[in-house]
PDB file of C-alpha atoms in Angstrom:
ATOM      1  CA  UNK A1146      74.285-101.579  53.016  1.00  0.00           C
ATOM      2  CA  UNK A1147      76.610-100.257  50.320  1.00  0.00           C
ATOM      3  CA  UNK A1148      73.969-101.053  47.753  1.00  0.00           C
ATOM      4  CA  UNK A1149      71.266 -99.267  49.726  1.00  0.00           C
ATOM      5  CA  UNK A1150      73.467 -96.168  50.201  1.00  0.00           C
ATOM      6  CA  UNK A1151      74.111 -96.071  46.503  1.00  0.00           C
ATOM      7  CA  UNK A1152      70.457 -96.123  45.698  1.00  0.00           C
ATOM      8  CA  UNK A1153      69.722 -93.348  48.168  1.00  0.00           C
ATOM      9  CA  UNK A1154      72.579 -91.270  46.852  1.00  0.00           C
ATOM     10  CA  UNK A1155      71.309 -91.754  43.347  1.00  0.00           C
ATOM     11  CA  UNK A1156      67.793 -90.643  44.306  1.00  0.00           C
ATOM     12  CA  UNK A1157      69.155 -87.582  46.136  1.00  0.00           C
ATOM     13  CA  UNK A1158      71.053 -86.310  43.100  1.00  0.00           C
ATOM     14  CA  UNK A1159      68.405 -87.049  40.477  1.00  0.00           C
ATOM     15  CA  UNK A1160      66.953 -83.747  39.144  1.00  0.00           C
ATOM     16  CA  UNK A1161      63.168 -83.328  39.531  1.00  0.00           C
ATOM     17  CA  UNK A1162      61.145 -83.514  36.326  1.00  0.00           C
ATOM     18  CA  UNK A1163      59.253 -80.248  35.836  1.00  0.00           C
ATOM     19  CA  UNK A1164      55.403 -80.580  36.098  1.00  0.00           C
ATOM     20  CA  UNK A1165      53.579 -79.312  33.064  1.00  0.00           C
ATOM     21  CA  UNK A1166      49.800 -78.658  33.322  1.00  0.00           C
ATOM     22  CA  UNK A1167      48.056 -78.295  30.035  1.00  0.00           C
ATOM     23  CA  UNK A1168      44.598 -76.710  29.921  1.00  0.00           C
ATOM     24  CA  UNK A1169      42.148 -76.775  27.084  1.00  0.00           C
ATOM     25  CA  UNK A1170      42.095 -73.538  25.099  1.00  0.00           C
ATOM     26  CA  UNK A1171      39.249 -71.173  26.037  1.00  0.00           C
ATOM     27  CA  UNK A1172      36.639 -70.498  23.413  1.00  0.00           C
ATOM     28  CA  UNK A1173      35.906 -66.780  23.733  1.00  0.00           C
ATOM     29  CA  UNK A1174      33.405 -66.653  20.875  1.00  0.00           C
ATOM     30  CA  UNK A1175      29.835 -65.730  21.804  1.00  0.00           C
ATOM     31  CA  UNK A1176      27.509 -68.713  21.762  1.00  0.00           C
ATOM     32  CA  UNK A1177      25.391 -69.102  18.662  1.00  0.00           C
ATOM     33  CA  UNK A1178      21.715 -68.549  19.421  1.00  0.00           C
ATOM     34  CA  UNK A1179      19.086 -70.499  17.580  1.00  0.00           C
ATOM     35  CA  UNK A1180      16.695 -68.240  15.691  1.00  0.00           C
ATOM     36  CA  UNK A1181      13.136 -68.050  16.993  1.00  0.00           C
ATOM     37  CA  UNK A1182       9.976 -66.291  15.967  1.00  0.00           C
ATOM     38  CA  UNK A1183       6.960 -64.937  17.846  1.00  0.00           C
ATOM     39  CA  UNK A1184       3.619 -65.396  16.166  1.00  0.00           C
ATOM     40  CA  UNK A1185       1.007 -62.873  17.131  1.00  0.00           C
ATOM     41  CA  UNK A1186      -2.527 -64.138  17.287  1.00  0.00           C
ATOM     42  CA  UNK A1187      -4.839 -61.951  15.265  1.00  0.00           C
ATOM     43  CA  UNK A1188      -8.362 -61.182  16.432  1.00  0.00           C
ATOM     44  CA  UNK A1189     -10.924 -63.715  15.240  1.00  0.00           C
ATOM     45  CA  UNK A1190     -12.625 -62.799  11.990  1.00  0.00           C
ATOM     46  CA  UNK A1191     -16.318 -62.190  12.542  1.00  0.00           C
ATOM     47  CA  UNK A1192     -18.743 -63.856  10.181  1.00  0.00           C
ATOM     48  CA  UNK A1193     -21.667 -62.018   8.629  1.00  0.00           C
ATOM     49  CA  UNK A1194     -23.990 -63.685  11.145  1.00  0.00           C
ATOM     50  CA  UNK A1195     -21.722 -62.526  14.002  1.00  0.00           C
ATOM     51  CA  UNK A1196     -21.995 -58.946  12.738  1.00  0.00           C
ATOM     52  CA  UNK A1197     -25.777 -59.197  12.401  1.00  0.00           C
ATOM     53  CA  UNK A1198     -26.031 -60.476  15.968  1.00  0.00           C
ATOM     54  CA  UNK A1199     -23.876 -57.594  17.246  1.00  0.00           C
ATOM     55  CA  UNK A1200     -26.191 -55.053  15.635  1.00  0.00           C
ATOM     56  CA  UNK A1201     -29.308 -56.907  16.815  1.00  0.00           C
ATOM     57  CA  UNK A1202     -28.139 -57.041  20.433  1.00  0.00           C
ATOM     58  CA  UNK A1203     -27.322 -53.320  20.343  1.00  0.00           C
ATOM     59  CA  UNK A1204     -30.780 -52.482  18.979  1.00  0.00           C
ATOM     60  CA  UNK A1205     -32.548 -54.489  21.673  1.00  0.00           C
ATOM     61  CA  UNK A1206     -30.925 -52.239  24.281  1.00  0.00           C
ATOM     62  CA  UNK A1207     -33.518 -49.627  23.232  1.00  0.00           C
ATOM     63  CA  UNK A1208     -36.419 -51.880  24.208  1.00  0.00           C
ATOM     64  CA  UNK A1209     -38.152 -51.100  27.510  1.00  0.00           C
ATOM     65  CA  UNK A1210     -40.715 -53.089  29.452  1.00  0.00           C
ATOM     66  CA  UNK A1211     -44.302 -52.320  28.482  1.00  0.00           C
ATOM     67  CA  UNK A1212     -43.524 -51.511  24.844  1.00  0.00           C
ATOM     68  CA  UNK A1213     -45.513 -52.473  21.769  1.00  0.00           C
ATOM     69  CA  UNK A1214     -42.876 -53.742  19.335  1.00  0.00           C
ATOM     70  CA  UNK A1215     -42.852 -54.264  15.585  1.00  0.00           C
ATOM     71  CA  UNK A1216     -40.998 -57.507  14.906  1.00  0.00           C
ATOM     72  CA  UNK A1217     -39.216 -57.588  11.554  1.00  0.00           C
ATOM     73  CA  UNK A1218     -38.553 -60.456   9.176  1.00  0.00           C
ATOM     74  CA  UNK A1219     -35.300 -61.885   7.853  1.00  0.00           C
ATOM     75  CA  UNK A1220     -31.999 -63.266   9.078  1.00  0.00           C
ATOM     76  CA  UNK A1221     -31.024 -60.157  11.069  1.00  0.00           C
ATOM     77  CA  UNK A1222     -34.500 -59.646  12.549  1.00  0.00           C
ATOM     78  CA  UNK A1223     -34.434 -63.263  13.709  1.00  0.00           C
ATOM     79  CA  UNK A1224     -31.504 -62.416  16.009  1.00  0.00           C
ATOM     80  CA  UNK A1225     -33.572 -59.546  17.455  1.00  0.00           C
ATOM     81  CA  UNK A1226     -36.503 -61.858  18.185  1.00  0.00           C
ATOM     82  CA  UNK A1227     -34.164 -64.428  19.772  1.00  0.00           C
ATOM     83  CA  UNK A1228     -32.680 -61.780  22.074  1.00  0.00           C
ATOM     84  CA  UNK A1229     -36.120 -60.506  23.070  1.00  0.00           C
ATOM     85  CA  UNK A1230     -37.168 -64.055  23.912  1.00  0.00           C
ATOM     86  CA  UNK A1231     -34.109 -64.476  26.149  1.00  0.00           C
ATOM     87  CA  UNK A1232     -34.740 -61.211  28.026  1.00  0.00           C
ATOM     88  CA  UNK A1233     -38.424 -62.020  28.533  1.00  0.00           C
ATOM     89  CA  UNK A1234     -37.654 -65.536  29.794  1.00  0.00           C
ATOM     90  CA  UNK A1235     -35.197 -64.172  32.383  1.00  0.00           C
ATOM     91  CA  UNK A1236     -37.573 -61.431  33.527  1.00  0.00           C
ATOM     92  CA  UNK A1237     -35.376 -58.603  32.276  1.00  0.00           C
ATOM     93  CA  UNK A1238     -38.236 -57.454  30.038  1.00  0.00           C
ATOM     94  CA  UNK A1239     -41.940 -57.699  30.843  1.00  0.00           C
ATOM     95  CA  UNK A1240     -45.310 -56.667  29.417  1.00  0.00           C
ATOM     96  CA  UNK A1241     -43.941 -56.722  25.883  1.00  0.00           C
ATOM     97  CA  UNK A1242     -46.364 -57.156  22.975  1.00  0.00           C
ATOM     98  CA  UNK A1243     -44.978 -57.984  19.551  1.00  0.00           C
ATOM     99  CA  UNK A1244     -46.558 -57.240  16.183  1.00  0.00           C
ATOM    100  CA  UNK A1245     -44.984 -59.690  13.698  1.00  0.00           C
ATOM    101  CA  UNK A1246     -44.437 -58.776  10.056  1.00  0.00           C
ATOM    102  CA  UNK A1247     -44.658 -62.329   8.665  1.00  0.00           C
ATOM    103  CA  UNK A1248     -45.898 -65.810   9.447  1.00  0.00           C
ATOM    104  CA  UNK A1249     -42.285 -66.873   9.859  1.00  0.00           C
ATOM    105  CA  UNK A1250     -41.632 -64.245  12.543  1.00  0.00           C
ATOM    106  CA  UNK A1251     -44.959 -65.027  14.191  1.00  0.00           C
ATOM    107  CA  UNK A1252     -43.968 -68.690  14.545  1.00  0.00           C
ATOM    108  CA  UNK A1253     -40.501 -67.832  15.890  1.00  0.00           C
ATOM    109  CA  UNK A1254     -41.850 -65.337  18.441  1.00  0.00           C
ATOM    110  CA  UNK A1255     -44.592 -67.717  19.585  1.00  0.00           C
ATOM    111  CA  UNK A1256     -42.016 -70.474  20.145  1.00  0.00           C
ATOM    112  CA  UNK A1257     -40.137 -68.068  22.458  1.00  0.00           C
ATOM    113  CA  UNK A1258     -43.306 -67.177  24.395  1.00  0.00           C
ATOM    114  CA  UNK A1259     -43.336 -63.565  23.215  1.00  0.00           C
ATOM    115  CA  UNK A1260     -46.901 -62.202  23.537  1.00  0.00           C
ATOM    116  CA  UNK A1261     -48.255 -61.258  20.097  1.00  0.00           C
ATOM    117  CA  UNK A1262     -51.002 -59.093  18.676  1.00  0.00           C
ATOM    118  CA  UNK A1263     -51.971 -57.267  15.473  1.00  0.00           C
ATOM    119  CA  UNK A1264     -52.188 -53.752  14.066  1.00  0.00           C
ATOM    120  CA  UNK A1265     -55.975 -53.999  14.356  1.00  0.00           C
ATOM    121  CA  UNK A1266     -55.682 -54.111  18.155  1.00  0.00           C
ATOM    122  CA  UNK A1267     -52.556 -51.963  18.498  1.00  0.00           C
ATOM    123  CA  UNK A1268     -52.459 -49.404  15.676  1.00  0.00           C
ATOM    124  CA  UNK A1269     -49.748 -47.386  17.415  1.00  0.00           C
ATOM    125  CA  UNK A1270     -46.386 -49.096  17.872  1.00  0.00           C
ATOM    126  CA  UNK A1271     -43.643 -47.763  20.136  1.00  0.00           C
ATOM    127  CA  UNK A1272     -40.667 -49.235  18.323  1.00  0.00           C
ATOM    128  CA  UNK A1273     -40.005 -51.438  15.317  1.00  0.00           C
ATOM    129  CA  UNK A1274     -36.690 -53.224  14.736  1.00  0.00           C
ATOM    130  CA  UNK A1275     -35.912 -54.829  11.387  1.00  0.00           C
ATOM    131  CA  UNK A1276     -33.089 -55.551   8.980  1.00  0.00           C
ATOM    132  CA  UNK A1277     -32.455 -54.035   5.552  1.00  0.00           C
ATOM    133  CA  UNK A1278     -31.098 -55.231   2.231  1.00  0.00           C
ATOM    134  CA  UNK A1279     -29.567 -51.882   1.301  1.00  0.00           C
ATOM    135  CA  UNK A1280     -28.900 -48.670   3.235  1.00  0.00           C
ATOM    136  CA  UNK A1281     -27.907 -45.429   1.499  1.00  0.00           C
ATOM    137  CA  UNK A1282     -26.311 -42.315   3.095  1.00  0.00           C
ATOM    138  CA  UNK A1283     -29.769 -40.752   3.632  1.00  0.00           C
ATOM    139  CA  UNK A1284     -30.898 -43.843   5.611  1.00  0.00           C
ATOM    140  CA  UNK A1285     -33.286 -44.769   2.811  1.00  0.00           C
ATOM    141  CA  UNK A1286     -33.633 -48.503   2.390  1.00  0.00           C
ATOM    142  CA  UNK A1287     -34.310 -51.407   0.103  1.00  0.00           C
ATOM    143  CA  UNK A1288     -36.184 -54.116   1.965  1.00  0.00           C
ATOM    144  CA  UNK A1289     -38.243 -57.169   1.150  1.00  0.00           C
ATOM    145  CA  UNK A1290     -35.817 -59.735  -0.202  1.00  0.00           C
ATOM    146  CA  UNK A1291     -37.255 -61.984   2.499  1.00  0.00           C
ATOM    147  CA  UNK A1292     -40.677 -61.571   0.880  1.00  0.00           C
ATOM    148  CA  UNK A1293     -42.421 -59.645   3.680  1.00  0.00           C
ATOM    149  CA  UNK A1294     -42.206 -56.095   2.312  1.00  0.00           C
ATOM    150  CA  UNK A1295     -45.942 -55.279   2.514  1.00  0.00           C
ATOM    151  CA  UNK A1296     -46.421 -56.243   6.155  1.00  0.00           C
ATOM    152  CA  UNK A1297     -43.041 -54.786   7.084  1.00  0.00           C
ATOM    153  CA  UNK A1298     -43.955 -51.429   5.597  1.00  0.00           C
ATOM    154  CA  UNK A1299     -47.387 -51.398   7.267  1.00  0.00           C
ATOM    155  CA  UNK A1300     -45.981 -52.164  10.727  1.00  0.00           C
ATOM    156  CA  UNK A1301     -42.941 -49.895  10.454  1.00  0.00           C
ATOM    157  CA  UNK A1302     -44.979 -46.970   9.127  1.00  0.00           C
ATOM    158  CA  UNK A1303     -47.167 -47.275  12.232  1.00  0.00           C
ATOM    159  CA  UNK A1304     -44.142 -47.125  14.573  1.00  0.00           C
ATOM    160  CA  UNK A1305     -43.030 -44.059  16.485  1.00  0.00           C
ATOM    161  CA  UNK A1306     -39.422 -45.184  16.072  1.00  0.00           C
ATOM    162  CA  UNK A1307     -37.877 -47.534  13.538  1.00  0.00           C
ATOM    163  CA  UNK A1308     -34.385 -48.947  14.195  1.00  0.00           C
ATOM    164  CA  UNK A1309     -32.678 -50.744  11.316  1.00  0.00           C
ATOM    165  CA  UNK A1310     -30.014 -53.355  12.020  1.00  0.00           C
ATOM    166  CA  UNK A1311     -27.542 -54.535   9.378  1.00  0.00           C
ATOM    167  CA  UNK A1312     -23.933 -55.427   8.700  1.00  0.00           C
ATOM    168  CA  UNK A1313     -21.637 -53.180   6.694  1.00  0.00           C
ATOM    169  CA  UNK A1314     -22.127 -55.192   3.485  1.00  0.00           C
ATOM    170  CA  UNK A1315     -25.563 -53.531   3.163  1.00  0.00           C
ATOM    171  CA  UNK A1316     -24.183 -50.017   2.694  1.00  0.00           C
ATOM    172  CA  UNK A1317     -24.605 -48.565  -0.807  1.00  0.00           C
ATOM    173  CA  UNK A1318     -24.035 -45.157  -2.359  1.00  0.00           C
ATOM    174  CA  UNK A1319     -27.463 -45.301  -4.025  1.00  0.00           C
ATOM    175  CA  UNK A1320     -30.472 -47.600  -3.802  1.00  0.00           C
ATOM    176  CA  UNK A1321     -30.279 -50.463  -6.266  1.00  0.00           C
ATOM    177  CA  UNK A1322     -26.513 -50.066  -6.246  1.00  0.00           C
ATOM    178  CA  UNK A1323     -25.798 -53.565  -4.923  1.00  0.00           C
ATOM    179  CA  UNK A1324     -27.068 -55.089  -8.154  1.00  0.00           C
ATOM    180  CA  UNK A1325     -29.304 -57.356  -6.106  1.00  0.00           C
ATOM    181  CA  UNK A1326     -33.092 -57.540  -6.112  1.00  0.00           C
ATOM    182  CA  UNK A1327     -35.383 -54.615  -5.358  1.00  0.00           C
ATOM    183  CA  UNK A1328     -38.738 -56.393  -4.856  1.00  0.00           C
ATOM    184  CA  UNK A1329     -42.162 -55.292  -6.017  1.00  0.00           C
ATOM    185  CA  UNK A1330     -45.206 -57.205  -4.767  1.00  0.00           C
ATOM    186  CA  UNK A1331     -47.860 -57.640  -7.462  1.00  0.00           C
ATOM    187  CA  UNK A1332     -51.215 -59.412  -7.695  1.00  0.00           C
ATOM    188  CA  UNK A1333     -51.150 -62.779  -9.442  1.00  0.00           C
ATOM    189  CA  UNK A1334     -53.601 -61.613 -12.093  1.00  0.00           C
ATOM    190  CA  UNK A1335     -51.670 -60.662 -15.263  1.00  0.00           C
ATOM    191  CA  UNK A1336     -48.359 -60.562 -13.382  1.00  0.00           C
ATOM    192  CA  UNK A1337     -46.373 -60.737 -16.632  1.00  0.00           C
ATOM    193  CA  UNK A1338     -48.105 -57.592 -17.845  1.00  0.00           C
ATOM    194  CA  UNK A1339     -46.801 -55.739 -14.801  1.00  0.00           C
ATOM    195  CA  UNK A1340     -43.359 -57.317 -15.055  1.00  0.00           C
ATOM    196  CA  UNK A1341     -42.961 -55.880 -18.555  1.00  0.00           C
ATOM    197  CA  UNK A1342     -44.251 -52.463 -17.450  1.00  0.00           C
ATOM    198  CA  UNK A1343     -41.852 -52.360 -14.482  1.00  0.00           C
ATOM    199  CA  UNK A1344     -38.862 -53.228 -16.647  1.00  0.00           C
ATOM    200  CA  UNK A1345     -39.854 -50.599 -19.193  1.00  0.00           C
ATOM    201  CA  UNK A1346     -40.260 -48.020 -16.436  1.00  0.00           C
ATOM    202  CA  UNK A1347     -36.542 -48.217 -15.540  1.00  0.00           C
ATOM    203  CA  UNK A1348     -35.091 -49.037 -18.940  1.00  0.00           C
ATOM    204  CA  UNK A1349     -32.637 -46.133 -18.708  1.00  0.00           C
ATOM    205  CA  UNK A1350     -31.130 -47.666 -15.539  1.00  0.00           C
ATOM    206  CA  UNK A1351     -30.510 -50.975 -17.278  1.00  0.00           C
ATOM    207  CA  UNK A1352     -33.234 -52.650 -15.242  1.00  0.00           C
ATOM    208  CA  UNK A1353     -34.026 -56.346 -15.616  1.00  0.00           C
ATOM    209  CA  UNK A1354     -37.263 -57.678 -14.102  1.00  0.00           C
ATOM    210  CA  UNK A1355     -37.679 -61.294 -13.004  1.00  0.00           C
ATOM    211  CA  UNK A1356     -40.511 -63.186 -11.379  1.00  0.00           C
ATOM    212  CA  UNK A1357     -39.341 -64.584  -8.043  1.00  0.00           C
ATOM    213  CA  UNK A1358     -39.522 -68.357  -7.873  1.00  0.00           C
ATOM    214  CA  UNK A1359     -40.218 -70.508  -4.815  1.00  0.00           C
ATOM    215  CA  UNK A1360     -36.713 -71.980  -4.863  1.00  0.00           C
ATOM    216  CA  UNK A1361     -33.537 -72.352  -6.924  1.00  0.00           C
ATOM    217  CA  UNK A1362     -34.733 -75.577  -8.545  1.00  0.00           C
ATOM    218  CA  UNK A1363     -38.415 -74.666  -8.581  1.00  0.00           C
ATOM    219  CA  UNK A1364     -40.388 -73.334 -11.502  1.00  0.00           C
ATOM    220  CA  UNK A1365     -43.301 -72.344  -9.281  1.00  0.00           C
ATOM    221  CA  UNK A1366     -43.649 -68.642  -8.372  1.00  0.00           C
ATOM    222  CA  UNK A1367     -42.910 -67.521  -4.846  1.00  0.00           C
ATOM    223  CA  UNK A1368     -46.160 -66.601  -3.062  1.00  0.00           C
ATOM    224  CA  UNK A1369     -46.156 -64.024  -0.262  1.00  0.00           C
ATOM    225  CA  UNK A1370     -48.072 -64.334   3.006  1.00  0.00           C
ATOM    226  CA  UNK A1371     -50.705 -62.175   1.304  1.00  0.00           C
ATOM    227  CA  UNK A1372     -51.131 -64.512  -1.668  1.00  0.00           C
ATOM    228  CA  UNK A1373     -49.270 -62.292  -4.145  1.00  0.00           C
ATOM    229  CA  UNK A1374     -46.259 -62.674  -6.435  1.00  0.00           C
ATOM    230  CA  UNK A1375     -42.982 -60.734  -6.330  1.00  0.00           C
ATOM    231  CA  UNK A1376     -41.259 -59.181  -9.324  1.00  0.00           C
ATOM    232  CA  UNK A1377     -37.584 -58.533  -8.541  1.00  0.00           C
ATOM    233  CA  UNK A1378     -35.925 -55.562 -10.235  1.00  0.00           C
ATOM    234  CA  UNK A1379     -32.167 -55.683 -10.878  1.00  0.00           C
ATOM    235  CA  UNK A1380     -30.505 -52.355 -11.640  1.00  0.00           C
ATOM    236  CA  UNK A1381     -27.201 -51.862 -13.440  1.00  0.00           C
ATOM    237  CA  UNK A1382     -27.143 -48.278 -12.169  1.00  0.00           C
ATOM    238  CA  UNK A1383     -28.453 -46.913  -8.847  1.00  0.00           C
ATOM    239  CA  UNK A1384     -31.840 -45.213  -8.659  1.00  0.00           C
ATOM    240  CA  UNK A1385     -31.309 -41.447  -8.793  1.00  0.00           C
ATOM    241  CA  UNK A1386     -34.667 -40.366  -7.370  1.00  0.00           C
ATOM    242  CA  UNK A1387     -36.054 -42.877  -4.879  1.00  0.00           C
ATOM    243  CA  UNK A1388     -39.229 -40.968  -4.103  1.00  0.00           C
ATOM    244  CA  UNK A1389     -39.957 -40.444  -7.786  1.00  0.00           C
ATOM    245  CA  UNK A1390     -39.316 -44.116  -8.541  1.00  0.00           C
ATOM    246  CA  UNK A1391     -41.558 -45.226  -5.698  1.00  0.00           C
ATOM    247  CA  UNK A1392     -44.364 -42.987  -6.896  1.00  0.00           C
ATOM    248  CA  UNK A1393     -44.149 -44.333 -10.452  1.00  0.00           C
ATOM    249  CA  UNK A1394     -44.142 -47.957  -9.288  1.00  0.00           C
ATOM    250  CA  UNK A1395     -47.146 -47.433  -7.006  1.00  0.00           C
ATOM    251  CA  UNK A1396     -49.097 -45.807  -9.854  1.00  0.00           C
ATOM    252  CA  UNK A1397     -49.150 -49.075 -11.811  1.00  0.00           C
ATOM    253  CA  UNK A1398     -52.430 -50.952 -11.434  1.00  0.00           C
ATOM    254  CA  UNK A1399     -51.838 -54.372  -9.931  1.00  0.00           C
ATOM    255  CA  UNK A1400     -48.801 -53.286  -7.910  1.00  0.00           C
ATOM    256  CA  UNK A1401     -49.417 -53.926  -4.210  1.00  0.00           C
ATOM    257  CA  UNK A1402     -46.204 -52.516  -2.668  1.00  0.00           C
ATOM    258  CA  UNK A1403     -42.530 -51.879  -3.456  1.00  0.00           C
ATOM    259  CA  UNK A1404     -39.346 -52.426  -1.484  1.00  0.00           C
ATOM    260  CA  UNK A1405     -38.243 -48.781  -1.311  1.00  0.00           C
ATOM    261  CA  UNK A1406     -38.521 -47.706   2.343  1.00  0.00           C
ATOM    262  CA  UNK A1407     -37.971 -43.973   2.120  1.00  0.00           C
ATOM    263  CA  UNK A1408     -37.721 -41.552   5.021  1.00  0.00           C
ATOM    264  CA  UNK A1409     -38.835 -44.224   7.509  1.00  0.00           C
ATOM    265  CA  UNK A1410     -35.737 -45.186   9.509  1.00  0.00           C
ATOM    266  CA  UNK A1411     -34.982 -43.101  12.590  1.00  0.00           C
ATOM    267  CA  UNK A1412     -31.576 -44.754  13.074  1.00  0.00           C
ATOM    268  CA  UNK A1413     -29.475 -47.486  11.508  1.00  0.00           C
ATOM    269  CA  UNK A1414     -27.082 -49.708  13.447  1.00  0.00           C
ATOM    270  CA  UNK A1415     -24.289 -50.983  11.206  1.00  0.00           C
ATOM    271  CA  UNK A1416     -22.008 -53.732  12.526  1.00  0.00           C
ATOM    272  CA  UNK A1417     -18.486 -53.854  11.116  1.00  0.00           C
ATOM    273  CA  UNK A1418     -14.982 -54.960  12.078  1.00  0.00           C
ATOM    274  CA  UNK A1419     -14.563 -52.036  14.486  1.00  0.00           C
ATOM    275  CA  UNK A1420     -17.906 -52.536  16.234  1.00  0.00           C
ATOM    276  CA  UNK A1421     -21.395 -51.124  15.850  1.00  0.00           C
ATOM    277  CA  UNK A1422     -21.827 -47.691  14.273  1.00  0.00           C
ATOM    278  CA  UNK A1423     -25.025 -45.741  14.873  1.00  0.00           C
ATOM    279  CA  UNK A1424     -26.200 -43.739  11.853  1.00  0.00           C
ATOM    280  CA  UNK A1425     -28.808 -41.036  12.319  1.00  0.00           C
ATOM    281  CA  UNK A1426     -30.128 -38.250  10.152  1.00  0.00           C
TER     282      UNK A1426
END
């Protein structure tokens, strides 16, 4: 008992050990954020074919059922013919008659079931739609790099309205200014004689005349749908007087037609990055 009392007495008088609670120090610094970036997605870049198709689709909006249409030739005109074929097949256009400007266009239109005819049967055309190789501020054109300049000019001259479709790469300050070919269709007979005369005619403009060949690796001359050759004129400086130049070219015996389409376009639809611009006189 004495031992138990002693132990109790000892416990009673023992001082309590103070309780110490330690906490981890607070980190008051703002958390570090990982850097991030936002990438904006730019609008898709339109190809030259995309721009041509935009202009072609816009031009076809002017076509009404019952029209006699001049169908152009070339990469841009092909989009026009495709669109017409679609609208005819869905019944959105009817009683359309097309006058093609080349065998190539004739075959394309026939494959799309577009009714076709000729200038002999329809000498008056409501509307012609075609591309252009160059367009100047006066809406004068260079055409015919596709080789169909004679038939194009015949059909488009017979049209009440002529809409040109192109992309903005075709715009020039003066005809011949692109440095690319301005075609002249000549008879096969003594073609070299006319090539020399054409080059001499525009010597002051730094003109170089070349016979068009059938292909890059071919040595055979290109032959038009009319059985003629083409002499391509390359100018270092733009033509100053288109009407005067056209008159001088046409005066040469053996020249069939030239690629200067002057005062013929009623409007030009130019497709660019911002959309389709309508140019009128």
